[in-house]
Amino acid sequence: MFCRKYQTYCDRLVQDTPFLTSNGRLSEQQVDKIILQLNRFYPQILTNKEAEKFRNPKTSLRVRLSDLLTHLQRKGERDCQEFYRALYINAQPLYGSLPSRKAMSPMFFLACFSVAAGLAFLIYYCSPDPRVLRGARRVIGFSPIIIGKHLSHYLLAYLEKGFKEP
């Protein structure tokens, strides 16, 4: 339920095209470097003629980029994969913020928050029997592994306090 469906590189390119072609995302220099990499390095994705077409300064950057992405989608999976490799090499910060790279949906974070709130509720209203609390503390002791280092400090402080009690 929380996992993303498997996407091909072509599917990702369709999803990322509006983001990539929006104004200011990629500079002229970055697009040229990507085109040159697709043209000059193995495996050669673009022919010399295609590279010249997509690097033509008489055409606007947005149109050239849009045409390039459409062209790559038509050529196939390997070409789309090579585009992502070139994008990673030449525009790494942009690559990290692509919509297709956003692995977790808001529902995932809502589910995690619900689990954390449920655990807090159980501990707060739990029986005062120390054996029950120790069991709950063991479960919470493993939570920092899942939750992350920001909350782990609070959970570990709670555990230390709980183990010091008789």
mmCIF file of C-alpha atoms in Angstrom:
data_model
loop_
_atom_site.group_PDB
_atom_site.id
_atom_site.type_symbol
_atom_site.label_atom_id
_atom_site.label_comp_id
_atom_site.label_asym_id
_atom_site.label_seq_id
_atom_site.Cartn_x
_atom_site.Cartn_y
_atom_site.Cartn_z
ATOM 1 C CA MET A 1 0.000 0.000 0.000
ATOM 2 C CA PHE A 2 2.803 2.433 0.812
ATOM 3 C CA CYS A 3 5.195 1.229 -1.887
ATOM 4 C CA ARG A 4 5.460 2.876 -5.251
ATOM 5 C CA LYS A 5 4.653 0.849 -8.306
ATOM 6 C CA TYR A 6 7.632 -0.067 -10.436
ATOM 7 C CA GLN A 7 8.176 2.634 -13.043
ATOM 8 C CA THR A 8 10.205 2.337 -16.204
ATOM 9 C CA TYR A 9 12.582 5.139 -17.121
ATOM 10 C CA CYS A 10 10.209 6.153 -19.904
ATOM 11 C CA ASP A 11 7.334 6.375 -17.390
ATOM 12 C CA ARG A 12 9.500 8.492 -15.129
ATOM 13 C CA LEU A 13 10.428 10.765 -18.027
ATOM 14 C CA VAL A 14 6.750 11.322 -18.849
ATOM 15 C CA GLN A 15 6.144 12.220 -15.201
ATOM 16 C CA ASP A 16 9.207 14.484 -14.967
ATOM 17 C CA THR A 17 8.853 16.319 -18.300
ATOM 18 C CA PRO A 18 6.641 19.174 -17.005
ATOM 19 C CA PHE A 19 9.027 19.681 -14.088
ATOM 20 C CA LEU A 20 12.140 19.652 -16.295
ATOM 21 C CA THR A 21 10.703 21.962 -18.948
ATOM 22 C CA SER A 22 9.447 24.587 -16.510
ATOM 23 C CA ASN A 23 11.344 27.864 -16.717
ATOM 24 C CA GLY A 24 14.652 28.057 -14.906
ATOM 25 C CA ARG A 25 15.035 24.389 -13.973
ATOM 26 C CA LEU A 26 17.848 23.617 -16.406
ATOM 27 C CA SER A 27 20.258 26.190 -17.763
ATOM 28 C CA GLU A 28 21.378 26.382 -21.370
ATOM 29 C CA GLN A 29 24.800 25.104 -20.322
ATOM 30 C CA GLN A 30 23.369 22.099 -18.447
ATOM 31 C CA VAL A 31 21.167 21.124 -21.399
ATOM 32 C CA ASP A 32 24.148 21.397 -23.754
ATOM 33 C CA LYS A 33 26.254 19.192 -21.488
ATOM 34 C CA ILE A 34 23.481 16.586 -21.316
ATOM 35 C CA ILE A 35 23.079 16.602 -25.106
ATOM 36 C CA LEU A 36 26.823 16.320 -25.633
ATOM 37 C CA GLN A 37 27.033 13.421 -23.207
ATOM 38 C CA LEU A 38 24.195 11.640 -25.007
ATOM 39 C CA ASN A 39 25.988 12.290 -28.298
ATOM 40 C CA ARG A 40 29.642 11.685 -27.519
ATOM 41 C CA PHE A 41 29.863 9.018 -24.854
ATOM 42 C CA TYR A 42 29.150 5.323 -25.077
ATOM 43 C CA PRO A 43 26.431 4.267 -25.602
ATOM 44 C CA GLN A 44 25.795 6.958 -28.220
ATOM 45 C CA ILE A 45 22.141 7.889 -27.858
ATOM 46 C CA LEU A 46 21.991 10.891 -30.202
ATOM 47 C CA THR A 47 23.494 11.118 -33.655
ATOM 48 C CA ASN A 48 25.485 14.215 -34.608
ATOM 49 C CA LYS A 49 22.536 15.549 -36.604
ATOM 50 C CA GLU A 50 20.131 15.044 -33.685
ATOM 51 C CA ALA A 51 22.557 16.697 -31.274
ATOM 52 C CA GLU A 52 22.893 19.727 -33.567
ATOM 53 C CA LYS A 53 19.097 19.991 -33.764
ATOM 54 C CA PHE A 54 18.685 19.938 -29.970
ATOM 55 C CA ARG A 55 21.560 22.415 -29.454
ATOM 56 C CA ASN A 56 20.330 24.960 -32.022
ATOM 57 C CA PRO A 57 20.438 28.356 -30.277
ATOM 58 C CA LYS A 58 17.810 29.794 -32.664
ATOM 59 C CA THR A 59 15.169 27.636 -30.973
ATOM 60 C CA SER A 60 14.131 28.405 -27.409
ATOM 61 C CA LEU A 61 15.611 26.248 -24.663
ATOM 62 C CA ARG A 62 12.204 25.069 -23.498
ATOM 63 C CA VAL A 63 11.191 23.870 -26.984
ATOM 64 C CA ARG A 64 14.532 22.110 -27.539
ATOM 65 C CA LEU A 65 14.348 20.379 -24.174
ATOM 66 C CA SER A 66 10.746 19.339 -24.716
ATOM 67 C CA ASP A 67 11.615 17.974 -28.176
ATOM 68 C CA LEU A 68 14.611 16.102 -26.739
ATOM 69 C CA LEU A 69 12.534 14.460 -24.012
ATOM 70 C CA THR A 70 9.817 13.452 -26.479
ATOM 71 C CA HIS A 71 12.465 12.074 -28.841
ATOM 72 C CA LEU A 72 14.041 10.000 -26.057
ATOM 73 C CA GLN A 73 10.660 8.615 -24.982
ATOM 74 C CA ARG A 74 10.018 7.440 -28.543
ATOM 75 C CA LYS A 75 13.459 5.807 -28.809
ATOM 76 C CA GLY A 76 13.003 3.568 -25.800
ATOM 77 C CA GLU A 77 13.943 2.575 -22.287
ATOM 78 C CA ARG A 78 17.723 2.518 -22.654
ATOM 79 C CA ASP A 79 17.772 6.056 -24.070
ATOM 80 C CA CYS A 80 15.600 7.358 -21.233
ATOM 81 C CA GLN A 81 17.899 5.645 -18.729
ATOM 82 C CA GLU A 82 20.952 7.290 -20.306
ATOM 83 C CA PHE A 83 19.215 10.665 -20.098
ATOM 84 C CA TYR A 84 18.764 10.188 -16.345
ATOM 85 C CA ARG A 85 22.406 9.213 -16.021
ATOM 86 C CA ALA A 86 23.458 12.371 -17.905
ATOM 87 C CA LEU A 87 21.075 14.475 -15.804
ATOM 88 C CA TYR A 88 22.553 13.043 -12.602
ATOM 89 C CA ILE A 89 26.103 13.818 -13.744
ATOM 90 C CA ASN A 90 25.378 17.344 -14.993
ATOM 91 C CA ALA A 91 22.590 18.565 -12.691
ATOM 92 C CA GLN A 92 22.710 16.491 -9.525
ATOM 93 C CA PRO A 93 20.694 18.875 -7.278
ATOM 94 C CA LEU A 94 17.891 18.962 -9.838
ATOM 95 C CA TYR A 95 18.031 15.182 -10.246
ATOM 96 C CA GLY A 96 17.428 14.768 -6.511
ATOM 97 C CA SER A 97 14.294 16.923 -6.622
ATOM 98 C CA LEU A 98 12.560 15.217 -9.556
ATOM 99 C CA PRO A 99 8.906 14.310 -8.931
ATOM 100 C CA SER A 100 9.562 10.679 -9.864
ATOM 101 C CA ARG A 101 12.257 10.467 -7.169
ATOM 102 C CA LYS A 102 9.878 11.371 -4.377
ATOM 103 C CA ALA A 103 9.576 7.885 -2.952
ATOM 104 C CA MET A 104 7.098 8.399 -0.152
ATOM 105 C CA SER A 105 3.650 9.843 -0.468
ATOM 106 C CA PRO A 106 1.959 12.005 2.177
ATOM 107 C CA MET A 107 -0.062 8.936 3.178
ATOM 108 C CA PHE A 108 3.170 7.222 4.265
ATOM 109 C CA PHE A 109 3.988 10.069 6.645
ATOM 110 C CA LEU A 110 0.422 10.129 7.936
ATOM 111 C CA ALA A 111 0.639 6.394 8.635
ATOM 112 C CA CYS A 112 3.953 6.802 10.489
ATOM 113 C CA PHE A 113 2.513 9.620 12.564
ATOM 114 C CA SER A 114 -0.534 7.490 13.383
ATOM 115 C CA VAL A 115 1.659 4.624 14.575
ATOM 116 C CA ALA A 116 3.747 6.968 16.734
ATOM 117 C CA ALA A 117 0.616 8.571 18.203
ATOM 118 C CA GLY A 118 -0.846 5.114 18.891
ATOM 119 C CA LEU A 119 2.300 4.015 20.715
ATOM 120 C CA ALA A 120 2.315 7.199 22.778
ATOM 121 C CA PHE A 121 -1.345 6.679 23.651
ATOM 122 C CA LEU A 122 -0.715 3.074 24.718
ATOM 123 C CA ILE A 123 2.237 4.014 26.896
ATOM 124 C CA TYR A 124 0.377 6.899 28.518
ATOM 125 C CA TYR A 125 -2.680 4.827 29.394
ATOM 126 C CA CYS A 126 -0.813 1.583 29.955
ATOM 127 C CA SER A 127 -1.183 -0.452 33.126
ATOM 128 C CA PRO A 128 1.206 0.615 35.916
ATOM 129 C CA ASP A 129 2.476 -2.965 36.064
ATOM 130 C CA PRO A 130 6.272 -2.662 35.555
ATOM 131 C CA ARG A 131 6.420 -5.810 33.422
ATOM 132 C CA VAL A 132 4.026 -4.260 30.908
ATOM 133 C CA LEU A 133 5.991 -1.025 30.825
ATOM 134 C CA ARG A 134 9.262 -2.873 30.249
ATOM 135 C CA GLY A 135 7.693 -4.647 27.269
ATOM 136 C CA ALA A 136 6.468 -1.351 25.865
ATOM 137 C CA ARG A 137 9.897 0.189 26.429
ATOM 138 C CA ARG A 138 11.534 -2.646 24.490
ATOM 139 C CA VAL A 139 9.270 -1.940 21.518
ATOM 140 C CA ILE A 140 10.029 1.758 21.728
ATOM 141 C CA GLY A 141 13.723 0.949 22.060
ATOM 142 C CA PHE A 142 13.720 -0.329 18.485
ATOM 143 C CA SER A 143 11.679 2.615 17.196
ATOM 144 C CA PRO A 144 14.663 4.948 16.647
ATOM 145 C CA ILE A 145 15.940 2.515 14.056
ATOM 146 C CA ILE A 146 12.740 3.049 12.093
ATOM 147 C CA ILE A 147 11.862 6.627 13.016
ATOM 148 C CA GLY A 148 15.228 8.302 12.636
ATOM 149 C CA LYS A 149 17.806 10.121 14.652
ATOM 150 C CA HIS A 150 15.739 13.238 15.391
ATOM 151 C CA LEU A 151 13.239 11.420 17.588
ATOM 152 C CA SER A 152 15.664 8.821 18.849
ATOM 153 C CA HIS A 153 17.116 11.232 21.419
ATOM 154 C CA TYR A 154 13.716 11.644 23.071
ATOM 155 C CA LEU A 155 12.904 7.954 22.992
ATOM 156 C CA LEU A 156 16.284 6.972 24.406
ATOM 157 C CA ALA A 157 15.933 9.545 27.192
ATOM 158 C CA TYR A 158 12.559 7.982 28.033
ATOM 159 C CA LEU A 159 14.127 4.532 28.088
ATOM 160 C CA GLU A 160 16.973 5.607 30.379
ATOM 161 C CA LYS A 161 14.502 7.180 32.776
ATOM 162 C CA GLY A 162 12.355 4.027 32.728
ATOM 163 C CA PHE A 163 15.234 1.645 33.435
ATOM 164 C CA LYS A 164 16.446 3.725 36.375
ATOM 165 C CA GLU A 165 13.042 3.379 38.041
ATOM 166 C CA PRO A 166 12.656 0.329 40.388
#
